[in-house]
Amino acid sequence: MTTLPSPAQRADILTRADFPAHFIFGVATSAYQIEGAVHEGGRGESIWDTFCREPGRIKDHTSGEVACDHYHCLESDLDLIKSLGVDAYRFSVAWPRIQPSGTGEANEAGLAFYERLVDGLTQRGIEPHLTLYHWDLPQALQDVGGWTNRQTAFHFAEYARIVTERLGNKVRSIATLNEPWCSSILSYQIGEHAPGWHNTGAALSAAHHLMLGHGLAMREMRRLNPSATLGIVLNLGPAYPATPADEPAARIADGTFNRWFLDPIFRGEYPQDIWAHYGAYAPETEPGDLEIIRAPLDFLGVNYYTRSYVAKGGDKPSGAEYTDMGWEVYPDGLRDLLVRLESDYTLPPIYITENGAAYPDVLGQDEAVHDAERVAYFDGHLRAVLAASRAGVDVRGYFAWSLMDNFEWAFGYTKRFGLVYVDYATQQRVLKDSAKWYQALATS
Ligand code: FCB
């Protein structure tokens, strides 16, 4: 069994003093992955409820129906977050709790739940960071095409208005979308996420409408609440060619994953090379769309897990380590990414809104979880953030993914990303060694 390096063993242990003044340390979750209670509080169906019922979609045939039962464990989970000593908590609002069928009247029980969450955080001295859309689209909107339907963008702006009216003054920040690459390409082209389509044209149309919805929501929220701190969360990762011959392919990989979203949002245009690469699949846009999409942002949220290594024969980088997801552990990629973003775009301040790793954790006889690899993962990536910050990138905070083990989408409960171990049979929460390590850093 591996054990944590003790501070005595690590002379160079990270402390708050290493980071810029006011840098925040937080933890993150999302609604469908932790809440459960899918039939309570007037919540409507989401595309993930439907997707989980379809045979073969979820590795362990589970769903988010109970998940971490966070909906019922709200107060004790807030105490749990407090016990970690963190400054901030990033969570998402389930659209179908607010508008059960995606349009029309707000559902009071849904708003009240998130208000309780936000007030509970504030009372405990923890900053609430709200994400509007972490993939749980109301099923009623999917029934009329989901994100392939341009109208969904306008419905999203209306939903943003409802949430901002109620919670805009109470939260520290609002992000419109979490990882639009996932809710378009991974969902409508690769088919791994809800709604599980395999249609490239539909995926690119979904991506365009997601970004349009982001821009429309930004306008609406600014109008309502000019002093709110508003942004978007993108999943980004650099693509490294294995050899010079792999450079063109790496450029395409970078373009489809990163620039397809960054360029419209920060430059008001699609990257020409990727537009040409997609050819007939490129999305239909209307005049003015890109102006809406490039709405000024107060922050960019960056989710980073791994890099992409582009090699013709599918070779792997030598000596690489992998997490339980099969994702390479590559902290330098985060530093390179941040430095490159800063040089290629005019950016607002950056928050690392997700970063973390799955490992096959075991709750031992000693009632502890010795996850030394996860500690090393966090430590390495925080050092990469520091390196970028020292190179001049304005990074203001870091949210570990995730507060606790949860429903990992198509992997069900087979992957554990938490700082806190969850025993799903009893809903008992146990701080892993990584949670204690993060707590020591946050309170240092
Ligand atoms: C990100 C998601 C998050 C979680 C992590 C592991 O892509 O935003 O919900 O699943 O991956």
CSV table of N, CA and C in Angstrom, one decimal, residues 170-229:
chain,number,residue,atom,x,y,z
A,170,LYS,N,-26.6,36.6,-5.5
A,170,LYS,CA,-26.2,35.8,-4.4
A,170,LYS,C,-24.9,35.0,-4.7
A,171,VAL,N,-24.6,34.8,-6.0
A,171,VAL,CA,-23.5,34.0,-6.4
A,171,VAL,C,-22.3,34.8,-6.8
A,172,ARG,N,-21.1,34.2,-6.7
A,172,ARG,CA,-19.9,34.9,-7.0
A,172,ARG,C,-19.6,34.9,-8.5
A,173,SER,N,-20.1,33.9,-9.2
A,173,SER,CA,-20.0,33.9,-10.6
A,173,SER,C,-21.0,33.0,-11.3
A,174,ILE,N,-21.3,33.3,-12.5
A,174,ILE,CA,-22.2,32.4,-13.3
A,174,ILE,C,-21.5,32.0,-14.6
A,175,ALA,N,-21.4,30.7,-14.9
A,175,ALA,CA,-20.9,30.2,-16.1
A,175,ALA,C,-22.1,29.8,-16.9
A,176,THR,N,-22.1,30.1,-18.2
A,176,THR,CA,-23.3,29.6,-19.0
A,176,THR,C,-23.2,28.1,-19.2
A,177,LEU,N,-22.2,27.7,-20.0
A,177,LEU,CA,-22.1,26.3,-20.4
A,177,LEU,C,-20.9,25.6,-19.8
A,178,ASN,N,-21.1,24.3,-19.5
A,178,ASN,CA,-19.9,23.5,-19.2
A,178,ASN,C,-19.5,22.7,-20.4
A,179,GLU,N,-18.3,22.9,-20.9
A,179,GLU,CA,-17.8,22.0,-22.0
A,179,GLU,C,-18.7,21.8,-23.2
A,180,PRO,N,-18.9,22.8,-24.0
A,180,PRO,CA,-19.8,22.6,-25.2
A,180,PRO,C,-19.3,21.6,-26.2
A,181,TRP,N,-18.0,21.3,-26.1
A,181,TRP,CA,-17.5,20.2,-27.0
A,181,TRP,C,-18.2,18.9,-26.7
A,182,CYS,N,-18.3,18.7,-25.3
A,182,CYS,CA,-19.0,17.4,-24.9
A,182,CYS,C,-20.4,17.4,-25.3
A,183,SER,N,-21.1,18.5,-25.0
A,183,SER,CA,-22.6,18.5,-25.3
A,183,SER,C,-22.9,18.6,-26.7
A,184,SER,N,-21.9,18.8,-27.6
A,184,SER,CA,-22.2,18.7,-29.1
A,184,SER,C,-21.5,17.5,-29.7
A,185,ILE,N,-20.2,17.6,-29.8
A,185,ILE,CA,-19.5,16.5,-30.5
A,185,ILE,C,-19.6,15.2,-29.8
A,186,LEU,N,-19.3,15.1,-28.6
A,186,LEU,CA,-19.3,13.8,-27.9
A,186,LEU,C,-20.8,13.3,-27.8
A,187,SER,N,-21.7,14.2,-27.9
A,187,SER,CA,-23.1,13.8,-27.7
A,187,SER,C,-23.9,13.5,-29.0
A,188,TYR,N,-23.6,14.3,-30.0
A,188,TYR,CA,-24.3,14.2,-31.3
A,188,TYR,C,-23.5,13.6,-32.4
A,189,GLN,N,-22.2,13.5,-32.2
A,189,GLN,CA,-21.3,12.9,-33.3
A,189,GLN,C,-20.8,11.6,-32.8
A,190,ILE,N,-20.1,11.6,-31.7
A,190,ILE,CA,-19.5,10.4,-31.2
A,190,ILE,C,-20.5,9.5,-30.5
A,191,GLY,N,-21.6,10.0,-30.0
A,191,GLY,CA,-22.7,9.2,-29.5
A,191,GLY,C,-22.4,8.6,-28.1
A,192,GLU,N,-21.4,9.1,-27.4
A,192,GLU,CA,-21.1,8.5,-26.1
A,192,GLU,C,-21.9,9.2,-25.0
A,193,HIS,N,-22.4,10.4,-25.2
A,193,HIS,CA,-23.2,11.1,-24.2
A,193,HIS,C,-24.6,11.3,-24.8
A,194,ALA,N,-25.5,11.6,-23.9
A,194,ALA,CA,-26.9,11.9,-24.3
A,194,ALA,C,-26.9,13.1,-25.3
A,195,PRO,N,-27.7,13.0,-26.4
A,195,PRO,CA,-28.7,12.0,-26.7
A,195,PRO,C,-28.2,10.8,-27.5
A,196,GLY,N,-26.8,10.7,-27.7
A,196,GLY,CA,-26.3,9.5,-28.3
A,196,GLY,C,-26.4,9.4,-29.8
A,197,TRP,N,-26.3,10.5,-30.5
A,197,TRP,CA,-26.4,10.4,-31.9
A,197,TRP,C,-25.1,10.2,-32.6
A,198,HIS,N,-25.1,9.8,-33.9
A,198,HIS,CA,-23.9,9.7,-34.7
A,198,HIS,C,-24.1,10.5,-36.0
A,199,ASN,N,-24.0,11.8,-35.8
A,199,ASN,CA,-24.3,12.6,-37.0
A,199,ASN,C,-23.5,13.9,-36.9
A,200,THR,N,-22.5,14.0,-37.8
A,200,THR,CA,-21.5,15.1,-37.7
A,200,THR,C,-22.2,16.4,-38.0
A,201,GLY,N,-23.1,16.5,-39.0
A,201,GLY,CA,-23.7,17.8,-39.3
A,201,GLY,C,-24.6,18.2,-38.1
A,202,ALA,N,-25.3,17.3,-37.5
A,202,ALA,CA,-26.1,17.6,-36.3
A,202,ALA,C,-25.2,18.1,-35.2
A,203,ALA,N,-24.1,17.5,-35.0
A,203,ALA,CA,-23.2,17.9,-33.9
A,203,ALA,C,-22.7,19.3,-34.1
A,204,LEU,N,-22.3,19.7,-35.3
A,204,LEU,CA,-21.8,21.0,-35.5
A,204,LEU,C,-22.9,22.0,-35.4
A,205,SER,N,-24.1,21.6,-35.8
A,205,SER,CA,-25.2,22.6,-35.6
A,205,SER,C,-25.5,22.7,-34.1
A,206,ALA,N,-25.4,21.6,-33.4
A,206,ALA,CA,-25.6,21.7,-31.9
A,206,ALA,C,-24.5,22.6,-31.3
A,207,ALA,N,-23.3,22.5,-31.8
A,207,ALA,CA,-22.2,23.3,-31.2
A,207,ALA,C,-22.5,24.8,-31.5
A,208,HIS,N,-23.0,25.1,-32.7
A,208,HIS,CA,-23.2,26.5,-33.0
A,208,HIS,C,-24.4,27.0,-32.1
A,209,HIS,N,-25.4,26.2,-32.0
A,209,HIS,CA,-26.5,26.7,-31.2
A,209,HIS,C,-26.2,26.8,-29.7
A,210,LEU,N,-25.3,25.9,-29.2
A,210,LEU,CA,-24.8,26.0,-27.8
A,210,LEU,C,-24.1,27.4,-27.6
A,211,MET,N,-23.2,27.7,-28.6
A,211,MET,CA,-22.5,28.9,-28.5
A,211,MET,C,-23.4,30.1,-28.6
A,212,LEU,N,-24.4,30.0,-29.5
A,212,LEU,CA,-25.4,31.1,-29.7
A,212,LEU,C,-26.2,31.3,-28.4
A,213,GLY,N,-26.6,30.1,-27.8
A,213,GLY,CA,-27.3,30.2,-26.5
A,213,GLY,C,-26.5,30.9,-25.4
A,214,HIS,N,-25.2,30.5,-25.4
A,214,HIS,CA,-24.2,31.2,-24.5
A,214,HIS,C,-24.3,32.7,-24.7
A,215,GLY,N,-24.1,33.1,-25.9
A,215,GLY,CA,-24.1,34.6,-26.2
A,215,GLY,C,-25.4,35.3,-25.9
A,216,LEU,N,-26.5,34.6,-26.2
A,216,LEU,CA,-27.8,35.2,-25.9
A,216,LEU,C,-28.0,35.3,-24.4
A,217,ALA,N,-27.6,34.3,-23.6
A,217,ALA,CA,-27.7,34.3,-22.2
A,217,ALA,C,-26.8,35.4,-21.6
A,218,MET,N,-25.6,35.5,-22.1
A,218,MET,CA,-24.7,36.6,-21.6
A,218,MET,C,-25.4,37.9,-21.7
A,219,ARG,N,-26.0,38.2,-22.9
A,219,ARG,CA,-26.7,39.5,-23.1
A,219,ARG,C,-27.8,39.7,-22.1
A,220,GLU,N,-28.6,38.7,-21.9
A,220,GLU,CA,-29.8,38.7,-21.0
A,220,GLU,C,-29.3,39.0,-19.5
A,221,MET,N,-28.3,38.2,-19.1
A,221,MET,CA,-27.8,38.3,-17.8
A,221,MET,C,-27.1,39.7,-17.5
A,222,ARG,N,-26.4,40.2,-18.5
A,222,ARG,CA,-25.7,41.5,-18.4
A,222,ARG,C,-26.8,42.6,-18.2
A,223,ARG,N,-27.9,42.5,-19.0
A,223,ARG,CA,-28.9,43.4,-18.9
A,223,ARG,C,-29.6,43.5,-17.5
A,224,LEU,N,-29.8,42.3,-17.0
A,224,LEU,CA,-30.4,42.2,-15.7
A,224,LEU,C,-29.5,42.5,-14.5
A,225,ASN,N,-28.3,42.2,-14.7
A,225,ASN,CA,-27.3,42.3,-13.6
A,225,ASN,C,-25.9,42.7,-14.0
A,226,PRO,N,-25.8,44.0,-14.3
A,226,PRO,CA,-24.5,44.5,-14.9
A,226,PRO,C,-23.3,44.2,-14.1
A,227,SER,N,-23.5,44.0,-12.8
A,227,SER,CA,-22.3,43.8,-11.9
A,227,SER,C,-21.9,42.3,-11.7
A,228,ALA,N,-22.7,41.4,-12.3
A,228,ALA,CA,-22.5,40.0,-12.2
A,228,ALA,C,-21.2,39.6,-12.9
A,229,THR,N,-20.5,38.5,-12.4
A,229,THR,CA,-19.3,38.0,-13.0
A,229,THR,C,-19.7,36.8,-13.8
